[in-house]
Coordinates of C-alpha atoms and ligand atoms in Angstrom, one line a residue:
M1 CA 12.1 -31.1 -52.6
A2 CA 12.6 -28.9 -49.6
V3 CA 16.2 -28.7 -49.7
L4 CA 16.3 -25.2 -50.9
D5 CA 13.1 -23.8 -49.8
H6 CA 13.3 -21.1 -47.4
P7 CA 11.3 -19.9 -44.5
A8 CA 10.0 -16.5 -44.9
E9 CA 11.8 -14.8 -42.2
N10 CA 15.1 -15.3 -44.2
V11 CA 13.9 -13.2 -46.9
S12 CA 15.4 -9.7 -46.8
P13 CA 13.8 -7.2 -48.9
P14 CA 15.0 -6.7 -52.4
V15 CA 17.9 -4.3 -52.4
A16 CA 18.1 -1.8 -55.0
Q17 CA 17.7 -3.4 -58.3
R18 CA 19.9 -1.4 -60.6
A19 CA 23.4 -1.9 -60.2
P20 CA 25.5 1.2 -59.2
S21 CA 28.0 2.8 -61.3
W22 CA 31.3 1.1 -61.6
A23 CA 33.3 4.0 -60.0
T24 CA 31.3 4.1 -56.9
T25 CA 30.1 0.5 -56.5
L26 CA 30.1 -1.5 -53.5
D27 CA 28.7 -4.4 -55.1
H28 CA 31.0 -7.6 -54.7
K29 CA 30.4 -8.8 -58.1
Q30 CA 31.3 -5.4 -59.9
I31 CA 34.3 -5.0 -57.6
G32 CA 35.5 -8.5 -58.5
I33 CA 35.1 -7.7 -62.1
L34 CA 37.2 -4.5 -61.6
Y35 CA 39.7 -6.4 -59.8
I36 CA 39.9 -8.8 -62.8
I37 CA 40.1 -6.4 -65.5
T38 CA 42.6 -4.2 -63.8
S39 CA 45.0 -7.1 -63.2
L40 CA 44.4 -8.2 -66.8
I41 CA 45.9 -4.9 -67.9
F42 CA 48.8 -5.4 -65.5
M43 CA 49.2 -8.7 -66.9
A44 CA 49.6 -7.4 -70.4
V45 CA 52.1 -4.8 -69.3
G46 CA 54.2 -7.5 -67.2
G47 CA 54.1 -9.8 -70.2
L48 CA 55.3 -7.1 -72.4
E49 CA 58.2 -6.6 -69.9
A50 CA 58.9 -10.5 -70.0
L51 CA 59.1 -10.3 -73.8
I52 CA 61.6 -7.6 -73.7
I53 CA 63.7 -9.4 -71.2
R54 CA 63.5 -12.3 -73.9
A55 CA 64.3 -10.3 -76.5
Q56 CA 67.3 -8.9 -74.9
L57 CA 68.7 -12.5 -74.2
W58 CA 68.0 -13.9 -77.8
V59 CA 71.5 -13.6 -78.6
P60 CA 74.7 -13.1 -76.8
D61 CA 76.3 -9.7 -76.3
S62 CA 73.2 -8.0 -77.3
H63 CA 72.4 -4.3 -76.6
L64 CA 68.8 -4.1 -77.2
V65 CA 68.3 -2.6 -73.9
G66 CA 71.2 -1.7 -71.6
P67 CA 71.9 -2.9 -68.1
D68 CA 70.0 -0.3 -66.1
M69 CA 66.9 -0.8 -68.2
F70 CA 67.2 -4.5 -67.8
N71 CA 67.2 -4.0 -64.2
Q72 CA 64.2 -2.1 -64.2
L73 CA 62.6 -4.6 -66.7
F74 CA 63.0 -7.6 -64.2
T75 CA 62.1 -5.9 -61.1
M76 CA 59.0 -4.5 -62.6
H77 CA 58.0 -7.7 -64.2
G78 CA 58.5 -9.8 -61.1
T79 CA 56.8 -7.0 -58.9
T80 CA 53.9 -6.6 -61.4
M81 CA 53.2 -10.3 -61.9
V82 CA 53.1 -11.1 -57.8
F83 CA 51.6 -7.9 -56.7
F84 CA 49.4 -6.6 -59.6
V85 CA 48.5 -9.7 -61.3
V86 CA 48.2 -12.9 -59.5
M87 CA 47.2 -11.6 -56.1
P88 CA 44.4 -9.2 -57.5
M89 CA 43.3 -11.6 -60.0
L90 CA 42.6 -14.2 -57.4
F91 CA 41.0 -11.5 -55.2
G92 CA 38.7 -10.8 -58.0
F93 CA 37.3 -14.3 -58.3
G94 CA 37.2 -14.4 -54.5
N95 CA 35.2 -11.3 -54.4
Y96 CA 33.1 -12.3 -57.1
L97 CA 32.4 -16.0 -55.9
I98 CA 32.5 -16.0 -52.2
P99 CA 29.3 -14.3 -51.4
L100 CA 27.5 -16.4 -53.9
M101 CA 28.9 -19.6 -53.0
I102 CA 28.1 -19.0 -49.3
G103 CA 24.6 -18.1 -50.1
A104 CA 25.3 -14.1 -49.0
R105 CA 24.3 -11.0 -50.6
D106 CA 27.7 -9.5 -50.5
M107 CA 30.9 -9.4 -48.6
A108 CA 30.8 -8.4 -44.9
F109 CA 32.3 -5.0 -45.5
P110 CA 31.2 -3.7 -48.8
R111 CA 32.8 -0.4 -48.4
L112 CA 36.1 -1.8 -47.3
N113 CA 36.0 -3.9 -50.1
A114 CA 35.7 -0.9 -52.6
F115 CA 38.6 0.7 -50.7
S116 CA 40.8 -2.4 -51.0
Y117 CA 40.3 -2.3 -54.6
W118 CA 41.0 1.4 -55.1
M119 CA 44.3 1.0 -53.1
F120 CA 45.3 -1.7 -55.3
A121 CA 44.6 0.2 -58.2
F122 CA 46.3 3.4 -57.2
G123 CA 49.5 1.4 -55.6
G124 CA 50.1 -0.2 -58.9
T125 CA 49.7 2.9 -60.7
L126 CA 52.0 4.7 -58.3
T127 CA 54.4 1.9 -58.9
Y128 CA 54.4 2.4 -62.4
L129 CA 54.6 6.4 -62.3
S130 CA 58.1 5.8 -61.6
F131 CA 59.0 5.5 -65.2
L132 CA 58.1 9.0 -65.5
A133 CA 60.0 10.1 -62.5
G134 CA 63.4 9.2 -63.9
G135 CA 63.2 5.6 -63.8
A136 CA 61.6 2.4 -62.5
P137 CA 62.6 0.3 -59.3
N138 CA 65.6 -1.9 -60.4
V139 CA 66.6 -3.5 -57.1
G140 CA 64.9 -6.7 -57.8
W141 CA 61.3 -7.9 -56.6
F142 CA 62.7 -8.6 -53.2
A143 CA 64.8 -5.7 -52.9
Y144 CA 67.8 -6.7 -50.9
A145 CA 69.7 -4.6 -48.7
P146 CA 72.0 -2.7 -48.7
L147 CA 71.4 -2.1 -52.6
T148 CA 68.2 -0.4 -51.4
E149 CA 70.1 2.1 -49.3
Y150 CA 70.4 5.8 -50.2
A151 CA 74.1 5.3 -50.7
F152 CA 73.5 2.7 -53.6
S153 CA 70.0 3.7 -54.9
R154 CA 70.0 7.6 -54.8
D155 CA 67.1 8.2 -57.3
H156 CA 63.4 7.9 -56.1
S157 CA 62.9 4.6 -57.9
T158 CA 63.1 2.4 -54.6
D159 CA 60.8 5.0 -52.8
Y160 CA 58.2 4.3 -55.5
W161 CA 58.5 0.7 -54.9
I162 CA 58.3 0.9 -51.1
L163 CA 55.3 3.3 -51.4
G164 CA 53.5 1.5 -54.3
L165 CA 53.6 -2.0 -52.4
M166 CA 52.6 -0.2 -49.1
V167 CA 49.6 1.4 -50.5
S168 CA 48.6 -1.8 -52.3
G169 CA 49.5 -3.6 -49.1
I170 CA 47.0 -1.7 -47.1
G171 CA 44.3 -2.7 -49.5
T172 CA 45.3 -6.3 -49.4
T173 CA 45.4 -6.2 -45.6
A174 CA 41.4 -5.0 -45.8
T175 CA 40.8 -7.6 -48.2
A176 CA 42.3 -10.4 -46.0
V177 CA 40.0 -9.1 -42.9
N178 CA 37.1 -8.9 -45.2
L179 CA 37.6 -12.5 -46.7
V180 CA 37.8 -14.2 -43.1
T181 CA 35.1 -12.2 -41.7
T182 CA 32.7 -12.7 -44.5
I183 CA 33.2 -16.6 -44.6
L184 CA 32.9 -16.7 -40.8
V185 CA 29.7 -14.8 -40.5
M186 CA 27.8 -14.6 -43.7
R187 CA 27.2 -18.2 -44.5
A188 CA 23.7 -19.3 -45.6
P189 CA 21.7 -21.2 -42.8
G190 CA 22.9 -24.6 -42.7
M191 CA 25.9 -24.1 -44.5
S192 CA 28.6 -25.1 -41.5
L193 CA 32.1 -24.7 -42.0
A194 CA 32.6 -28.2 -42.7
R195 CA 30.2 -27.7 -45.8
V196 CA 31.7 -24.8 -47.5
P197 CA 33.1 -25.1 -51.0
L198 CA 36.8 -25.9 -50.9
F199 CA 37.5 -22.6 -52.8
V200 CA 35.9 -20.7 -50.1
W201 CA 37.7 -22.7 -47.4
M202 CA 41.0 -22.1 -49.1
M203 CA 40.3 -18.3 -49.7
M204 CA 39.5 -18.2 -45.8
F205 CA 43.1 -19.7 -44.8
D206 CA 44.7 -17.3 -47.7
G207 CA 43.1 -14.4 -45.5
V208 CA 44.8 -15.8 -42.3
L209 CA 48.1 -16.2 -44.0
L210 CA 47.9 -12.5 -45.4
I211 CA 47.1 -11.3 -41.7
F212 CA 50.1 -13.0 -40.4
A213 CA 52.5 -12.5 -43.2
L214 CA 52.0 -8.9 -44.4
P215 CA 52.8 -6.9 -41.2
P216 CA 56.6 -7.8 -41.1
F217 CA 56.7 -6.9 -44.5
T218 CA 55.0 -3.5 -44.0
A219 CA 57.4 -3.2 -40.7
A220 CA 60.2 -3.7 -42.9
A221 CA 59.3 -1.4 -45.6
I222 CA 58.7 1.4 -43.2
M223 CA 62.0 0.7 -41.6
L224 CA 63.7 1.0 -45.2
L225 CA 61.7 4.3 -45.7
L226 CA 63.3 5.5 -42.5
D227 CA 66.7 4.5 -43.6
R228 CA 66.2 6.3 -46.9
G229 CA 64.5 9.4 -45.7
L230 CA 65.4 10.1 -42.3
G231 CA 68.9 8.8 -41.9
A232 CA 68.2 5.4 -39.8
H233 CA 70.5 2.6 -40.2
F234 CA 68.4 -0.5 -39.9
F235 CA 69.7 -2.2 -43.0
D236 CA 72.7 0.1 -43.6
T237 CA 75.6 -2.3 -43.5
Q238 CA 78.2 0.3 -43.2
A239 CA 76.7 1.9 -40.3
G240 CA 76.1 -1.4 -38.1
G241 CA 72.8 -1.9 -39.9
S242 CA 71.9 -5.6 -40.9
A243 CA 71.3 -6.9 -44.4
L244 CA 70.2 -10.2 -43.1
L245 CA 67.4 -8.6 -41.2
W246 CA 66.0 -7.3 -44.3
Q247 CA 66.1 -10.9 -46.0
H248 CA 64.6 -12.3 -42.8
L249 CA 61.5 -9.7 -42.7
F250 CA 60.8 -9.9 -46.4
W251 CA 61.2 -13.9 -46.6
F252 CA 58.8 -14.2 -43.5
F253 CA 56.3 -12.4 -46.0
G254 CA 57.7 -13.7 -49.1
H255 CA 57.4 -17.4 -48.8
P256 CA 53.9 -17.6 -47.5
E257 CA 53.2 -15.2 -50.3
V258 CA 53.9 -18.1 -52.6
Y259 CA 51.2 -20.2 -50.8
I260 CA 49.0 -17.0 -50.8
M261 CA 49.2 -17.1 -54.5
A262 CA 48.7 -20.9 -54.6
L263 CA 46.0 -21.7 -52.1
P264 CA 43.3 -19.8 -54.1
A265 CA 44.6 -21.9 -57.3
F266 CA 44.2 -25.1 -55.1
G267 CA 40.8 -24.0 -54.5
I268 CA 39.9 -23.4 -58.0
I269 CA 41.0 -26.9 -58.9
S270 CA 39.2 -28.4 -56.1
E271 CA 35.9 -26.9 -57.7
V272 CA 36.6 -27.7 -61.3
V273 CA 38.1 -31.1 -61.0
P274 CA 35.0 -32.7 -59.5
V275 CA 32.4 -30.9 -61.9
F276 CA 34.3 -32.3 -64.9
S277 CA 34.7 -35.7 -63.3
R278 CA 31.2 -36.0 -62.3
K279 CA 32.3 -37.1 -58.8
V280 CA 32.2 -35.4 -55.3
I281 CA 35.9 -34.6 -54.3
F282 CA 38.0 -37.5 -53.0
G283 CA 38.7 -36.7 -49.5
Y284 CA 37.1 -33.4 -48.5
E285 CA 38.3 -33.3 -45.1
S286 CA 42.0 -34.5 -46.1
V287 CA 41.9 -31.4 -48.7
A288 CA 40.7 -28.9 -46.2
A289 CA 42.9 -30.3 -43.4
A290 CA 46.1 -30.1 -45.8
T291 CA 45.2 -26.5 -46.5
V292 CA 45.6 -25.8 -42.7
V293 CA 48.6 -27.8 -42.4
I294 CA 50.3 -26.0 -45.3
G295 CA 49.2 -22.6 -43.8
V296 CA 50.9 -23.6 -40.6
I297 CA 54.1 -25.1 -42.1
S298 CA 54.5 -22.1 -44.9
M299 CA 55.2 -19.7 -42.1
G300 CA 58.2 -21.7 -40.9
V301 CA 60.3 -22.3 -44.2
W302 CA 61.3 -18.7 -45.2
A303 CA 65.1 -19.1 -44.7
H304 CA 65.1 -21.6 -47.6
H305 CA 65.5 -18.5 -49.7
M306 CA 68.8 -17.9 -47.5
F307 CA 70.7 -21.1 -47.6
T308 CA 73.7 -19.2 -49.2
V309 CA 74.0 -16.4 -46.8
G310 CA 75.9 -18.4 -44.1
M311 CA 73.7 -19.5 -41.5
S312 CA 74.3 -22.0 -39.1
D313 CA 74.1 -25.7 -40.1
A314 CA 71.4 -26.2 -37.8
L315 CA 69.4 -23.3 -39.1
D316 CA 69.9 -24.8 -42.5
A317 CA 69.0 -28.2 -41.5
I318 CA 65.8 -26.9 -39.8
F319 CA 64.7 -24.8 -42.8
S320 CA 65.6 -27.8 -45.3
G321 CA 63.4 -30.2 -43.3
A322 CA 60.5 -27.9 -42.8
S323 CA 60.7 -27.4 -46.6
F324 CA 60.6 -31.0 -47.3
L325 CA 57.9 -31.4 -44.8
I326 CA 55.5 -29.1 -46.8
A327 CA 55.5 -31.6 -49.8
V328 CA 53.4 -33.8 -47.8
P329 CA 50.3 -31.9 -47.4
T330 CA 50.7 -30.7 -50.9
G331 CA 51.2 -34.4 -52.0
I332 CA 48.2 -35.1 -50.4
K333 CA 46.0 -32.7 -52.4
M334 CA 47.6 -34.0 -55.6
F335 CA 46.7 -37.3 -54.6
N336 CA 43.0 -36.2 -54.0
W337 CA 42.7 -34.4 -57.1
I338 CA 44.1 -37.4 -59.1
A339 CA 41.8 -39.8 -57.1
T340 CA 38.7 -37.5 -58.0
I341 CA 39.5 -37.8 -61.7
Y342 CA 40.4 -41.4 -61.4
G343 CA 37.4 -43.5 -62.6
G344 CA 35.2 -40.3 -63.3
K345 CA 33.2 -39.3 -66.5
I346 CA 35.6 -36.8 -67.6
R347 CA 34.5 -34.1 -69.6
M348 CA 37.6 -32.3 -71.2
Q349 CA 36.3 -28.9 -71.7
S350 CA 38.2 -25.8 -71.5
P351 CA 38.2 -25.5 -67.6
M352 CA 39.2 -29.2 -67.1
L353 CA 42.0 -28.9 -69.8
F354 CA 43.6 -25.9 -67.7
A355 CA 43.1 -27.8 -64.5
V356 CA 44.8 -30.9 -65.7
G357 CA 47.6 -28.6 -67.2
F358 CA 47.9 -27.0 -63.6
L359 CA 48.3 -30.6 -62.2
A360 CA 51.1 -31.5 -64.6
M361 CA 52.9 -28.2 -64.5
F362 CA 52.7 -27.6 -61.1
L363 CA 54.1 -31.1 -60.2
I364 CA 57.1 -30.2 -62.0
G365 CA 57.4 -26.9 -60.1
G366 CA 56.9 -29.0 -56.8
L367 CA 59.6 -31.6 -57.8
T368 CA 62.2 -28.8 -58.4
G369 CA 61.3 -27.0 -55.2
I370 CA 62.1 -30.3 -53.3
M371 CA 65.4 -30.3 -55.0
L372 CA 66.2 -26.7 -54.0
A373 CA 65.0 -27.6 -50.6
A374 CA 68.2 -29.7 -50.3
V375 CA 70.9 -27.4 -49.1
P376 CA 73.8 -28.8 -51.1
I377 CA 71.7 -28.6 -54.4
D378 CA 70.7 -25.1 -53.6
W379 CA 74.3 -23.9 -52.9
Q380 CA 74.9 -25.0 -56.6
V381 CA 72.0 -23.4 -58.1
S382 CA 71.1 -20.4 -56.0
D383 CA 70.6 -17.2 -57.9
S384 CA 71.0 -19.4 -61.2
Y385 CA 68.3 -19.8 -64.2
F386 CA 67.4 -22.9 -62.4
V387 CA 65.8 -20.9 -59.8
V388 CA 63.8 -18.7 -62.4
G389 CA 62.5 -22.1 -64.0
H390 CA 61.4 -23.4 -60.7
F391 CA 59.5 -20.5 -59.5
H392 CA 57.9 -20.1 -63.0
Y393 CA 56.5 -23.7 -62.7
V394 CA 55.0 -22.9 -59.6
L395 CA 53.7 -19.5 -60.2
F396 CA 52.9 -19.6 -63.9
G397 CA 52.3 -23.5 -64.2
G398 CA 50.7 -23.3 -60.8
S399 CA 48.9 -20.4 -60.1
L400 CA 48.1 -18.8 -63.5
F401 CA 47.2 -22.2 -65.1
A402 CA 44.5 -22.7 -62.3
I403 CA 43.5 -19.0 -62.9
M404 CA 42.8 -19.7 -66.7
A405 CA 40.6 -22.7 -65.5
A406 CA 38.8 -20.2 -63.4
Y407 CA 38.2 -17.9 -66.2
Y408 CA 36.8 -20.6 -68.5
F409 CA 34.6 -22.0 -65.6
W410 CA 33.1 -18.8 -64.3
F411 CA 33.0 -16.7 -67.2
P412 CA 29.4 -17.8 -68.0
K413 CA 28.5 -17.0 -64.5
M414 CA 29.8 -13.4 -64.6
T415 CA 28.5 -12.7 -68.6
G416 CA 25.6 -15.2 -69.1
R417 CA 28.0 -16.2 -72.3
L418 CA 30.2 -19.0 -72.8
L419 CA 33.8 -18.6 -74.2
S420 CA 34.5 -19.9 -77.4
E421 CA 35.8 -23.6 -76.8
R422 CA 37.6 -23.3 -80.3
L423 CA 39.8 -20.4 -79.2
A424 CA 40.1 -21.8 -75.7
R425 CA 41.8 -24.9 -77.3
W426 CA 44.4 -22.9 -79.4
H427 CA 45.1 -20.8 -76.1
F428 CA 45.5 -23.9 -74.0
W429 CA 47.7 -25.7 -76.3
L430 CA 49.9 -22.8 -77.4
M431 CA 50.2 -21.9 -73.8
L432 CA 51.3 -25.3 -72.8
A433 CA 53.7 -25.6 -75.5
G434 CA 55.0 -22.0 -75.0
F435 CA 55.0 -22.3 -71.3
N436 CA 57.4 -25.4 -71.4
L437 CA 59.5 -24.3 -74.1
T438 CA 60.2 -21.0 -72.3
F439 CA 60.9 -22.3 -68.9
F440 CA 62.1 -25.7 -69.0
P441 CA 65.3 -24.8 -70.9
M442 CA 66.1 -22.2 -68.0
H443 CA 66.9 -25.1 -65.7
I444 CA 69.5 -26.5 -68.2
A445 CA 70.9 -22.9 -68.6
G446 CA 70.9 -22.6 -64.9
L447 CA 72.7 -25.9 -64.4
L448 CA 75.3 -24.7 -66.9
G449 CA 75.8 -21.9 -64.7
M450 CA 73.8 -19.0 -66.1
P451 CA 73.0 -16.6 -63.2
R452 CA 69.6 -14.7 -63.1
R453 CA 69.2 -11.2 -63.6
I454 CA 72.3 -11.0 -66.0
Y455 CA 71.5 -8.6 -68.9
T456 CA 73.9 -10.4 -71.4
Y457 CA 76.2 -13.3 -71.7
S458 CA 79.1 -14.0 -74.2
A459 CA 78.7 -16.7 -77.0
D460 CA 81.5 -19.1 -75.6
R461 CA 79.4 -19.8 -72.3
G462 CA 77.2 -22.6 -74.1
W463 CA 74.1 -20.9 -73.1
T464 CA 73.1 -19.3 -76.4
I465 CA 70.6 -22.2 -77.4
W466 CA 68.9 -22.6 -74.3
N467 CA 68.0 -18.8 -74.2
Q468 CA 66.9 -18.9 -77.9
L469 CA 64.5 -21.8 -77.0
S470 CA 63.2 -19.8 -74.1
T471 CA 62.7 -16.7 -76.1
V472 CA 60.8 -18.7 -79.0
G473 CA 58.6 -20.2 -76.1
A474 CA 57.9 -16.7 -74.9
M475 CA 56.7 -15.5 -78.2
L476 CA 54.4 -18.8 -78.2
L477 CA 53.1 -17.7 -75.0
A478 CA 52.3 -14.2 -76.0
V479 CA 50.2 -15.5 -79.0
S480 CA 48.5 -17.8 -76.8
F481 CA 47.3 -15.0 -74.6
L482 CA 46.4 -13.1 -77.9
F483 CA 43.8 -16.1 -78.4
F484 CA 42.7 -15.6 -74.7
F485 CA 42.1 -11.8 -74.7
W486 CA 40.5 -12.2 -78.1
N487 CA 38.3 -14.8 -76.7
L488 CA 37.2 -12.7 -73.8
F489 CA 36.7 -9.8 -76.0
V490 CA 34.5 -11.5 -78.6
S491 CA 32.6 -13.7 -76.4
W492 CA 31.6 -11.0 -74.0
R493 CA 30.0 -9.3 -76.8
R494 CA 28.5 -12.1 -78.7
G495 CA 29.2 -15.3 -77.4
E496 CA 26.9 -18.3 -77.2
S497 CA 24.3 -17.9 -74.5
S498 CA 25.2 -20.1 -71.4
G499 CA 21.8 -20.2 -69.6
D500 CA 22.2 -20.3 -65.8
D501 CA 24.3 -23.5 -65.2
P502 CA 26.3 -24.5 -68.3
W503 CA 28.3 -27.1 -66.6
D504 CA 25.6 -28.9 -64.5
A505 CA 27.4 -27.7 -61.4
W506 CA 26.5 -28.3 -57.7
T507 CA 27.5 -25.2 -55.6
L508 CA 25.4 -22.4 -54.9
E509 CA 26.8 -19.7 -57.2
W510 CA 25.2 -21.9 -60.0
A511 CA 21.8 -21.7 -58.2
T512 CA 21.0 -18.2 -59.1
T513 CA 20.9 -16.4 -62.7
S514 CA 23.9 -15.8 -64.7
P515 CA 25.0 -13.1 -64.5
P516 CA 23.2 -12.6 -61.1
A517 CA 21.0 -10.1 -59.9
H518 CA 22.5 -7.3 -57.9
Y519 CA 20.9 -8.9 -54.7
N520 CA 22.5 -12.3 -55.7
F521 CA 19.7 -14.5 -54.6
E522 CA 15.9 -13.8 -54.6
E523 CA 15.8 -16.1 -51.2
I524 CA 18.5 -17.0 -49.2
P525 CA 19.1 -20.8 -49.7
I526 CA 19.0 -23.3 -46.9
V527 CA 21.8 -25.7 -47.2
R528 CA 21.9 -29.4 -46.1
S529 CA 25.2 -30.7 -47.7
R530 CA 28.5 -29.9 -49.4
R531 CA 26.4 -29.9 -52.7
P532 CA 23.3 -27.9 -52.1
L533 CA 22.5 -27.7 -56.1
W534 CA 23.0 -31.1 -56.6
D535 CA 20.3 -31.9 -53.6
L536 CA 18.2 -29.5 -55.3
K537 CA 18.5 -31.2 -58.8
H538 CA 18.3 -34.5 -57.3
P539 CA 15.6 -34.9 -54.6
E540 CA 15.4 -38.6 -54.9
D541 CA 19.0 -39.0 -53.9
P542 CA 20.3 -35.9 -51.9
D543 CA 23.8 -35.7 -50.7
W544 CA 22.8 -35.0 -47.1
E545 CA 21.4 -38.6 -46.8
H546 CA 24.9 -39.7 -47.1
E547 CA 27.3 -37.2 -45.9
Ligands
HEM1 C1 54.7 -14.2 -70.2 C2 55.4 -15.0 -69.3 C3 56.5 -14.9 -68.7 C4 57.7 -14.9 -69.0 C5 58.6 -15.0 -70.5 C6 58.7 -14.4 -68.1 C7 60.0 -14.4 -68.0 C8 60.8 -14.1 -66.9 C9 62.2 -13.9 -67.0 C10 63.2 -14.4 -68.1 C11 62.8 -13.7 -65.9 C12 64.1 -13.5 -65.4 C13 64.9 -12.3 -65.5 C14 66.2 -12.3 -65.1 O1 66.4 -12.9 -63.8 O2 67.1 -11.7 -65.6 C15 61.7 -13.5 -65.1 C16 61.5 -13.2 -63.5 C17 60.7 -13.3 -62.8 N1 59.1 -13.7 -63.1 FE1 58.6 -14.0 -64.8 N2 57.9 -14.6 -66.9 C18 56.6 -14.8 -67.3 C19 55.5 -14.7 -66.3 C20 55.5 -14.7 -65.1 C21 54.4 -14.8 -64.1 C22 53.1 -15.3 -64.5 C23 54.9 -14.8 -63.0 C24 54.3 -14.9 -61.5 C25 53.3 -14.7 -61.1 C26 56.4 -14.2 -62.9 C27 57.1 -13.8 -61.9 C28 58.5 -13.4 -62.0 C29 59.6 -13.1 -60.8 C30 58.9 -13.0 -59.4 C31 60.5 -12.9 -61.5 C32 61.7 -12.6 -60.4 C33 62.1 -11.0 -60.7 C34 63.2 -10.8 -60.0 O3 64.4 -11.5 -60.2 O4 63.3 -9.8 -59.3 N3 56.5 -14.3 -64.1 N4 60.4 -13.8 -65.7
CU2 CU1 60.1 -20.1 -50.3

């Protein structure tokens, strides 16, 4: 019975009992919730922008919004979803959960943690202030040169884009350092790196990826500022600068960024699937190793975004091959999750529903990704709606479906209340239907030649029906999110009480009260296996006898 018994010397004195105020808080749980709520607000804004895009494309020759506004809408939508929604939402869950999962009282650097959050909040707000200053950024979320040069982008919208992302990027760098340090040095006694929950493992490599990928982007952003403000010519093609240099620097960040948004999602799935299949994860070691392999390869595939710029055949072949290769460790994870479900006592509650949705949707995104990694196919459909369909299956079908699983799974941890299963089911089925209706037809529109980022099209192109299906799908998606927001709102105030451990789970965050006290654990637990809470609940058959 002694698994979680604790020698007295591990017991720190209780920290201040009362949680500090939200504005000045250093508590990782409050900072996590701040991240989550702020990114939910940005999600509503980014979703609204998407709805206006879809409304504009509902009929041919539409003039609901003009071309200028359309450029701003897709730029702000993409920028918002990537930098102000998916990333910070994942950091929110990471912040909240990691110290609890590793049996710590907080992150390694609580002040830096608060700093990160505020940099994100101010960076996002700064980017949006551009709307008040004459217009929002309109150069696309990857801001290609030379369009961003002063000659072509004379107002300040591009400067807002650069500065907003640099400010929040500083916060992100700090978060990355904080994540890695926390996981390396703050683990409870007995929790070796080979015993951490897979979510923790994947967040650690998320931090590592960020540390490698962000600096080139920051450097490129500074170079662009110099071009625009001080007359430098890094990306100014008319003065001998290189537009391709920007693409290389941006995508050296931008592709790993896809995995920065995906790894934590993989981590969430690796926690949810075992609990709702009532089995340990199949092949913990191979899931962990696949994470490292994905991290390494993801730094070497960036130029698959540049097949059409005229690189050499050799470079095309190398980047194509590396992109195919990354499917292998990703496929290993898929295999492990499915093998975990196989033969399990499956409980189809809301977190598992979204996890299974993730598996199916992410698979489609992965398959179209392999198609796009083949250079001849990419040459045909690059910059078409096929690509827009593809990356929404990855980012929305992948990251966001997993994030939704995380909400339903950990909401009781954060609030002590369950989300309504009835509303969850409405949310799930509407979201699944709306998602596929929105994004599947985009592949067809793309194959029929519809370029991305066009504000309208003529009726004789044959694209109308596919656009109308997409727009109807987007409306369904919007309705599904109303169910989600309503569920969060009512369940937080008067949802059914969850108890401390509603899912009969096995990791340490469930070993304390829900919601946890300010100091997380009264006593720091001692860990002997990968499922410390299972050991505590089943002293007659603890995991550490088998591991
Ligand atoms: C409410 C659901 C969503 C809808 C209806 C939607 C719709 C769209 C559409 C129609 C475009 C293409 C605009 C164009 O090329 O003219 C687009 C672009 C984009 N979306 Fe979404 N989207 C949604 C959610 C998301 C999410 C969750 C993410 C990611 C995390 C995301 C990331 C992007 C990005 C990066 C672009 C590219 C922007 C650019 O071309 O600069 N979207 N979206
Ligand atoms: Cu990529």
